[in-house]
XYZ file of C-alpha atoms in Angstrom:
569
model
C 117.397 106.818 120.680
C 118.600 109.851 118.752
C 117.127 112.583 116.520
C 117.199 111.487 112.869
C 115.816 114.457 110.984
C 113.773 117.618 111.388
C 110.431 118.084 109.704
C 108.121 121.048 109.265
C 104.366 120.641 108.826
C 102.523 123.913 108.205
C 105.075 125.826 110.267
C 105.327 123.300 113.109
C 108.893 122.009 113.539
C 109.059 118.372 114.654
C 112.006 116.035 115.021
C 111.769 112.416 113.976
C 113.654 110.236 116.416
C 115.477 107.064 115.432
C 116.353 103.881 117.247
C 118.846 101.142 116.355
C 118.247 97.388 116.350
C 120.106 94.455 114.874
C 117.020 93.250 112.986
C 113.734 95.049 112.320
C 110.691 93.065 111.201
C 107.643 94.624 109.532
C 104.478 92.620 110.196
C 103.338 90.526 113.151
C 101.968 87.567 111.215
C 103.168 83.949 111.182
C 106.271 84.743 109.076
C 107.435 87.807 110.998
C 106.891 86.243 114.406
C 108.544 82.959 113.403
C 111.579 84.904 112.169
C 111.738 86.880 115.404
C 111.393 83.756 117.537
C 114.059 81.845 115.617
C 116.503 84.752 115.849
C 116.113 84.954 119.623
C 116.294 81.172 119.993
C 119.654 81.200 118.195
C 120.898 84.192 120.211
C 119.921 82.577 123.508
C 121.461 79.232 122.519
C 124.769 80.920 121.693
C 124.566 83.505 124.502
C 124.789 86.470 122.157
C 123.143 89.853 122.443
C 120.696 90.489 119.625
C 118.057 93.206 119.523
C 115.020 92.253 117.436
C 112.164 94.766 116.987
C 108.855 93.987 115.285
C 106.243 96.556 114.260
C 102.612 95.670 113.500
C 99.956 98.078 112.199
C 97.060 96.373 114.029
C 96.159 97.533 117.519
C 97.176 94.131 118.852
C 98.876 91.061 117.450
C 96.347 88.979 115.481
C 93.756 91.753 115.026
C 94.414 91.990 111.252
C 94.943 88.250 110.763
C 92.354 86.383 108.699
C 92.582 82.885 107.259
C 90.448 79.730 106.964
C 92.346 78.212 108.668
C 93.524 74.637 108.463
C 97.088 74.495 109.744
C 99.690 71.999 108.639
C 101.915 71.810 111.756
C 105.253 70.960 110.089
C 106.901 74.378 110.589
C 105.442 74.742 114.094
C 106.972 71.401 115.104
C 110.355 72.611 113.842
C 110.028 75.938 115.698
C 108.609 74.547 118.953
C 108.823 70.737 119.258
C 107.079 71.184 122.631
C 104.211 73.283 121.238
C 101.575 71.196 123.020
C 103.208 71.758 126.410
C 103.458 75.468 125.634
C 99.696 75.618 125.105
C 99.526 76.419 121.392
C 95.825 76.889 120.539
C 95.531 73.929 118.151
C 92.342 72.572 119.662
C 90.753 70.849 116.684
C 92.534 67.994 114.910
C 90.938 67.177 111.550
C 88.736 64.090 111.870
C 86.734 64.149 108.628
C 87.502 65.466 105.141
C 84.694 66.126 102.604
C 85.076 67.501 99.093
C 82.154 68.314 96.790
C 81.250 69.617 93.369
C 78.090 71.673 93.817
C 75.348 72.088 91.248
C 72.551 74.554 91.920
C 70.560 72.068 94.019
C 72.752 69.017 94.469
C 76.138 67.838 95.697
C 78.487 65.464 93.869
C 80.905 63.936 96.417
C 84.539 63.609 95.355
C 86.703 61.014 97.143
C 89.597 62.572 99.076
C 92.358 60.144 98.129
C 95.618 59.977 100.135
C 98.282 62.085 98.467
C 95.940 64.692 96.972
C 96.916 68.249 98.023
C 93.670 68.856 99.922
C 93.931 65.739 102.092
C 94.071 67.112 105.642
C 95.029 64.059 107.694
C 97.280 65.238 110.545
C 96.289 68.907 110.255
C 94.454 71.191 112.693
C 91.559 73.609 112.289
C 92.585 76.836 114.025
C 91.523 80.407 114.574
C 94.640 81.916 113.076
C 94.364 85.225 114.947
C 94.531 83.304 118.231
C 97.470 81.234 117.001
C 99.337 84.388 115.923
C 98.627 86.003 119.297
C 100.146 82.921 120.976
C 103.228 83.216 118.720
C 103.512 86.835 119.861
C 103.503 85.731 123.503
C 106.265 83.218 122.789
C 108.300 85.892 121.005
C 108.015 88.345 123.906
C 109.059 85.663 126.385
C 112.231 85.202 124.327
C 112.974 88.926 124.393
C 111.568 90.184 121.082
C 110.378 93.802 121.278
C 106.886 93.967 119.728
C 105.242 97.282 118.894
C 101.586 96.848 117.881
C 99.695 99.879 116.637
C 102.691 101.218 114.679
C 102.290 101.264 110.908
C 105.493 101.071 108.852
C 104.886 103.741 106.237
C 108.270 104.360 104.622
C 111.393 102.399 103.659
C 114.613 104.205 104.588
C 117.815 103.892 102.567
C 121.523 104.403 103.143
C 123.512 106.584 100.773
C 124.749 103.441 98.980
C 121.122 102.477 98.181
C 120.820 99.629 100.678
C 117.854 99.468 103.047
C 118.497 101.282 106.330
C 115.214 100.451 108.069
C 111.689 101.828 108.209
C 109.782 104.814 109.522
C 106.357 104.667 111.100
C 103.791 107.176 109.905
C 103.034 110.495 111.551
C 99.809 110.530 113.527
C 97.476 113.367 114.388
C 97.344 114.934 110.904
C 93.969 116.239 109.743
C 92.434 115.529 106.334
C 93.637 118.906 105.074
C 97.228 118.107 106.091
C 97.333 120.379 109.136
C 98.654 119.116 112.485
C 96.055 118.436 115.166
C 96.631 118.962 118.891
C 97.605 115.284 119.186
C 100.152 115.431 116.349
C 103.058 113.078 116.871
C 105.973 112.535 114.529
C 106.663 109.012 113.336
C 109.787 107.172 114.436
C 112.658 105.648 112.481
C 113.889 102.130 113.194
C 117.316 101.369 111.741
C 118.745 97.866 111.423
C 121.506 95.825 109.837
C 118.748 93.808 108.130
C 115.036 94.601 107.735
C 112.529 91.810 107.088
C 109.321 92.658 105.257
C 106.478 90.327 106.244
C 103.518 92.593 105.518
C 101.327 89.828 104.126
C 99.762 89.645 100.692
C 100.414 92.697 98.458
C 102.278 94.727 101.066
C 102.548 98.399 100.198
C 106.258 98.618 101.137
C 107.029 95.433 99.196
C 105.448 97.069 96.120
C 108.061 99.829 96.348
C 110.899 97.358 96.898
C 109.895 95.320 93.825
C 110.402 98.422 91.705
C 113.506 99.812 93.373
C 115.452 96.533 93.274
C 113.732 95.046 90.194
C 112.813 91.958 92.207
C 110.179 90.715 89.746
C 112.452 90.797 86.715
C 112.638 87.001 86.332
C 109.183 85.841 87.441
C 105.604 86.038 86.265
C 103.227 88.669 87.684
C 101.629 87.615 90.944
C 98.031 86.430 90.648
C 95.608 86.715 93.553
C 92.280 85.692 95.029
C 89.948 87.295 97.509
C 88.877 85.254 100.520
C 85.734 86.180 102.455
C 85.006 84.586 105.811
C 82.360 84.404 108.524
C 82.168 82.767 111.946
C 78.868 81.227 113.027
C 77.552 79.646 116.194
C 75.307 76.817 115.007
C 72.818 74.361 116.489
C 74.824 71.909 118.590
C 73.030 68.957 116.965
C 74.630 69.913 113.617
C 78.101 70.431 115.031
C 80.813 67.966 113.988
C 84.113 69.110 115.592
C 87.044 68.313 113.324
C 85.027 68.099 110.096
C 86.372 69.913 107.032
C 84.177 70.584 103.998
C 85.436 72.055 100.725
C 83.488 72.638 97.539
C 83.879 73.933 93.988
C 81.247 74.624 91.352
C 78.015 76.522 91.995
C 77.455 79.459 92.234
C 80.503 80.126 90.015
C 80.657 79.181 86.349
C 83.307 76.730 85.172
C 85.661 79.490 84.004
C 85.752 81.408 87.278
C 88.288 79.951 89.690
C 87.104 79.606 93.264
C 85.611 77.452 95.961
C 84.431 77.288 99.537
C 85.355 75.983 102.960
C 83.336 75.105 106.052
C 85.291 74.048 109.146
C 83.808 72.758 112.408
C 85.923 74.083 115.307
C 86.239 72.587 118.779
C 86.488 75.763 120.866
C 84.024 75.074 123.660
C 80.954 76.145 121.663
C 79.384 74.903 118.397
C 81.435 77.175 116.174
C 82.012 76.922 112.418
C 84.281 78.975 110.173
C 83.068 79.290 106.603
C 84.219 81.197 103.614
C 84.454 81.658 99.881
C 87.548 82.249 97.741
C 87.421 83.684 94.201
C 90.421 84.112 91.910
C 90.906 87.769 91.015
C 91.575 86.797 87.405
C 87.800 86.639 86.839
C 86.566 88.382 83.686
C 82.975 89.534 84.282
C 82.935 93.061 85.792
C 79.425 92.436 87.147
C 80.690 89.701 89.496
C 80.550 90.526 93.209
C 82.671 88.192 95.383
C 80.690 89.196 98.472
C 77.321 88.419 96.895
C 78.576 85.125 95.457
C 79.558 84.184 99.005
C 76.141 85.152 100.349
C 74.178 83.148 97.797
C 76.468 80.104 98.209
C 75.146 79.796 101.768
C 71.678 79.068 100.366
C 72.798 75.831 98.734
C 70.865 72.991 100.429
C 74.077 71.213 101.478
C 75.397 74.379 103.188
C 72.129 75.850 104.457
C 71.281 72.755 106.516
C 74.339 73.442 108.715
C 73.659 77.157 109.166
C 69.880 77.278 109.612
C 69.021 78.352 113.131
C 72.555 79.626 113.748
C 73.936 83.102 114.419
C 76.633 84.891 112.463
C 79.144 86.522 114.831
C 82.049 87.722 112.658
C 82.931 88.743 109.090
C 86.109 89.708 107.257
C 88.008 89.509 103.977
C 91.594 89.384 102.729
C 93.413 89.000 99.423
C 95.715 86.000 99.052
C 98.552 85.080 96.689
C 97.860 82.356 94.130
C 100.835 82.674 91.773
C 102.949 80.076 93.559
C 106.265 78.928 92.118
C 105.998 80.878 88.826
C 105.387 84.191 90.596
C 108.067 84.089 93.301
C 110.218 87.226 93.131
C 113.822 87.612 94.197
C 113.563 87.750 98.000
C 116.920 89.251 99.032
C 118.370 92.692 98.364
C 120.899 94.942 100.104
C 119.637 95.545 103.630
C 116.479 93.475 103.477
C 114.448 90.358 102.747
C 110.879 89.400 101.864
C 109.217 86.677 103.928
C 105.848 84.927 104.147
C 102.864 85.981 102.081
C 104.605 89.170 101.006
C 106.510 87.319 98.222
C 103.805 84.610 98.167
C 104.615 81.121 99.453
C 101.019 79.907 99.582
C 100.351 76.366 98.361
C 97.150 77.039 96.409
C 95.862 73.450 95.920
C 96.342 72.805 99.634
C 94.724 76.191 100.439
C 97.492 76.652 102.987
C 100.230 79.208 103.433
C 100.829 79.468 107.181
C 103.316 76.591 107.339
C 105.319 77.908 104.388
C 105.193 81.492 105.728
C 106.534 80.336 109.087
C 109.288 78.266 107.496
C 110.376 81.189 105.286
C 110.730 83.376 108.388
C 112.769 80.672 110.117
C 115.055 80.258 107.096
C 115.549 84.027 106.947
C 116.484 84.083 110.643
C 118.979 81.244 110.228
C 120.674 83.064 107.328
C 120.740 86.404 109.158
C 122.006 85.303 112.571
C 125.628 84.388 111.750
C 125.997 87.578 109.676
C 124.669 90.103 112.183
C 126.513 88.536 115.134
C 129.893 88.147 113.384
C 132.704 90.285 114.795
C 133.782 91.277 111.299
C 130.732 90.881 109.026
C 131.519 90.824 105.343
C 129.006 93.023 103.513
C 129.602 95.141 100.430
C 126.777 97.468 101.454
C 125.933 99.248 104.717
C 122.673 97.348 104.954
C 123.604 93.668 104.914
C 122.874 91.698 101.764
C 122.329 88.033 102.673
C 121.708 85.956 99.522
C 122.080 82.754 101.581
C 118.412 83.105 102.547
C 117.263 82.632 98.954
C 119.770 79.826 98.432
C 118.459 78.013 101.516
C 114.858 78.551 100.386
C 115.614 76.739 97.142
C 117.027 73.772 99.090
C 114.075 73.618 101.498
C 110.804 71.705 101.491
C 109.003 74.986 100.644
C 110.571 75.006 97.181
C 109.901 71.315 96.577
C 106.299 71.691 97.708
C 105.557 74.716 95.539
C 107.334 73.230 92.521
C 105.312 70.007 92.711
C 101.965 71.890 92.552
C 103.121 74.678 90.196
C 100.845 73.659 87.304
C 97.604 73.062 89.190
C 96.375 76.674 89.411
C 97.287 77.676 85.800
C 95.819 74.397 84.487
C 92.352 75.913 85.050
C 92.965 78.272 82.117
C 91.472 75.962 79.497
C 88.191 75.635 77.618
C 86.756 73.284 80.259
C 87.893 75.541 83.121
C 87.277 73.952 86.510
C 86.737 70.464 85.134
C 89.831 70.543 82.933
C 91.889 71.709 85.895
C 90.550 68.933 88.125
C 91.347 66.361 85.443
C 94.882 67.744 85.106
C 95.350 67.575 88.892
C 94.143 63.983 89.006
C 96.510 62.821 86.287
C 99.648 64.904 86.664
C 99.691 65.512 90.403
C 98.134 62.444 91.943
C 99.921 60.048 89.596
C 103.153 61.887 88.686
C 103.486 64.210 91.728
C 104.175 67.290 89.618
C 107.186 65.826 87.824
C 105.923 66.741 84.345
C 108.748 68.408 82.356
C 106.837 71.625 81.635
C 105.657 74.643 83.606
C 102.355 76.282 82.687
C 101.885 80.051 82.722
C 99.286 82.173 84.468
C 96.964 84.478 82.521
C 98.833 87.686 83.442
C 97.960 90.611 85.691
C 94.583 90.226 87.397
C 93.875 93.906 86.680
C 94.038 93.169 82.930
C 91.501 90.320 82.897
C 88.151 92.156 83.029
C 86.150 92.307 79.820
C 84.207 95.461 78.938
C 80.757 95.450 80.524
C 79.053 95.486 77.117
C 80.555 92.023 76.406
C 79.230 90.491 79.638
C 75.882 89.558 81.102
C 74.858 91.377 84.298
C 74.499 88.995 87.262
C 71.190 89.086 89.111
C 71.818 88.406 92.797
C 68.990 87.541 95.197
C 68.238 89.928 98.029
C 69.709 88.857 101.391
C 67.178 87.234 103.704
C 68.797 88.350 106.961
C 69.011 84.746 108.149
C 71.589 83.041 105.929
C 72.617 85.935 103.683
C 73.232 89.536 104.650
C 73.900 92.987 103.226
C 77.385 94.433 102.972
C 77.298 97.145 105.620
C 75.882 94.946 108.385
C 78.663 92.502 107.523
C 81.400 95.139 107.764
C 80.022 96.098 111.181
C 80.929 92.588 112.377
C 84.574 93.109 111.410
C 85.106 95.743 114.103
C 86.610 98.051 111.468
C 87.401 101.558 112.631
C 89.626 104.389 111.393
C 90.245 107.846 112.782
C 87.917 109.940 110.600
C 89.994 113.107 110.400
C 93.195 111.874 108.730
C 94.608 111.982 105.192
C 93.069 109.296 102.955
C 94.886 105.962 102.813
C 93.069 105.035 99.590
C 94.408 107.421 97.004
C 93.751 107.937 93.300
C 96.605 108.697 90.914
C 94.130 110.513 88.633
C 90.703 111.610 89.892
C 89.211 111.573 86.394
C 89.918 107.899 85.640
C 87.157 106.204 87.701
C 84.301 107.844 85.793
C 86.003 108.256 82.416
C 87.322 104.691 82.233
C 86.194 102.342 85.006
C 82.548 103.422 84.992
C 82.344 104.031 81.246
C 83.959 100.754 80.156
C 83.536 98.329 83.076
C 80.420 99.725 84.814
C 82.386 100.622 87.934
C 83.693 97.223 89.086
C 85.240 98.645 92.286
C 81.755 98.990 93.770
C 81.430 95.197 93.427
C 84.896 93.748 94.014
C 85.422 95.622 97.286
C 84.137 93.423 100.160
C 83.559 96.390 102.483
C 81.493 98.963 100.585
C 84.383 101.414 100.317
C 83.676 102.472 96.722
C 80.392 103.776 95.345
C 79.401 105.926 92.407
C 77.101 108.773 93.403
C 75.525 111.630 91.403
C 77.379 114.918 91.263
C 75.909 117.718 93.361
C 74.963 119.486 90.117
C 72.782 116.510 89.212
C 74.687 115.858 85.992
C 77.153 112.988 85.859
C 78.668 110.760 88.538
C 81.677 110.722 90.824
C 83.467 107.998 92.779
C 82.948 108.287 96.525
C 85.536 106.553 98.722
C 84.306 105.506 102.173
C 87.794 104.799 103.528
C 86.520 104.262 107.073
C 84.990 100.930 105.920
C 88.297 99.511 104.618
C 89.187 96.057 105.999
C 92.733 96.230 104.534
C 92.146 93.362 102.102
C 94.113 95.104 99.259
C 91.688 93.855 96.563
C 91.182 97.342 95.126
C 94.905 97.886 94.621
C 95.108 94.520 92.837
C 91.948 94.353 90.691
C 91.405 97.977 89.621
C 91.527 97.697 85.786
C 93.117 101.142 85.516
C 95.647 100.535 88.315
C 94.679 103.980 89.555
C 94.048 103.081 93.212
C 97.039 103.126 95.552
C 96.615 101.624 99.038
C 98.885 103.050 101.737
C 98.817 102.522 105.483
C 96.463 104.630 107.580
C 97.351 105.626 111.137
C 98.464 102.688 113.257
C 95.696 100.699 115.009
C 93.178 101.569 112.268
C 91.368 98.851 110.322
C 89.562 95.679 111.352
C 89.581 94.318 114.889
C 89.321 90.604 114.200
C 89.018 88.222 117.133
C 90.420 84.863 116.124
C 89.693 85.091 112.384
């Protein structure tokens, strides 16, 4: 470890120390951990020294992880053929697969034919946070250095423009920018190659897209928001291994979304349920959280939950752009892996297997380069285009290409029903081999219509039994941030929320945020309104940064360990 640079904050001189590794990985999710594991597997097999460091902003591995989750085990089998003997927490094999179109009071069953993307034969229902924690244990056993509670806040560059590594953020800074008694300078981690696996809409990846023009030859990414709860239900209603998906009510046919309800086998009658809504929706009055709450009152859903207890809540944005929206993933000194570039298979509602495989492919491309005695690299930070080449030869590429038209096919007059018809004909029969590629609608932030063109949505009041208010829900996420720190939700222009978002769209941020972060309150003078940001509620879902119609909100990392404290979400 060595001093990297000096820094003065309000007269206090502090040095920022730096450390060297062969590979630095940002993000302790499935992609980052799979990359780390594969690198150390290769190093151990070939008896080579290789230092791999991984930083994760959550207080512990898995604490910021949220997914349905139904896991396709293909990548896990490749990474650990003996995963069962190692005790991987895949406790619930899928035994039953139900798919429904919901009307307000009824259910129309849809047969789950073999070969359709949502057929889950051979998959496992998991608590992804627990699975990620297990991956972390495997990584540490192999010699990976894992640093939870350290938020990567800055990308560092060599003089030739290649990525040098990352710096973690300073901690112990007050809201006014002054150093507190506990002030501690962030640390630099330098590497030959840095992998960015921050998850969906990573704030460092956003900077890299611009600096290296990585999105030059792809469509804009399109997203959804996923909201999730865990319930303990009446044991008589518990069907371990059952998977239920639905589309339709309460959404209209032109709003993309659907639900899941998974029965886990974890020693108690536990179900994971959630609602996903595409962030290309157009009505500014729509509230994803309140749509989720009223969905639970559908007779087909309510019968499972009645008499149960809700024990956890959370939310996260997810990539839905698929093949059309994949950016360039290599650049001098670094790579993008996992949900950061967006390898989710939307029709399958699965991205863990593709995220893991992308990390493994990255590791296999990196290893021979960083361990070579005379590595050939035109830049100081290694540029390894072989990763992208290998991606295009892998089953990830084939899988995403085959389903590329399913999500954009919903942009038609018939909406949901036209998209389902397209899927039935062109995917089930032709397996995505049609000679055309459909386009997405564009940036999600550009899709909202002015409020005056839309009907307000009247949502029922929560009953406290099946449906709940927002703040009591956020309390179940374990979210906590140090109160006296600079804001991590920043506005580029303080005047825009009232002058544009409130005036034109009736303040959509107070509805699309699933944590009650944004609210419009009267000015102290009593005349006019202002946007109040309750940053301590933030569950790090990134929806605001994506959906804000003015693109005025910028999400950056708070102090490490801040945010939700999910337990097996």
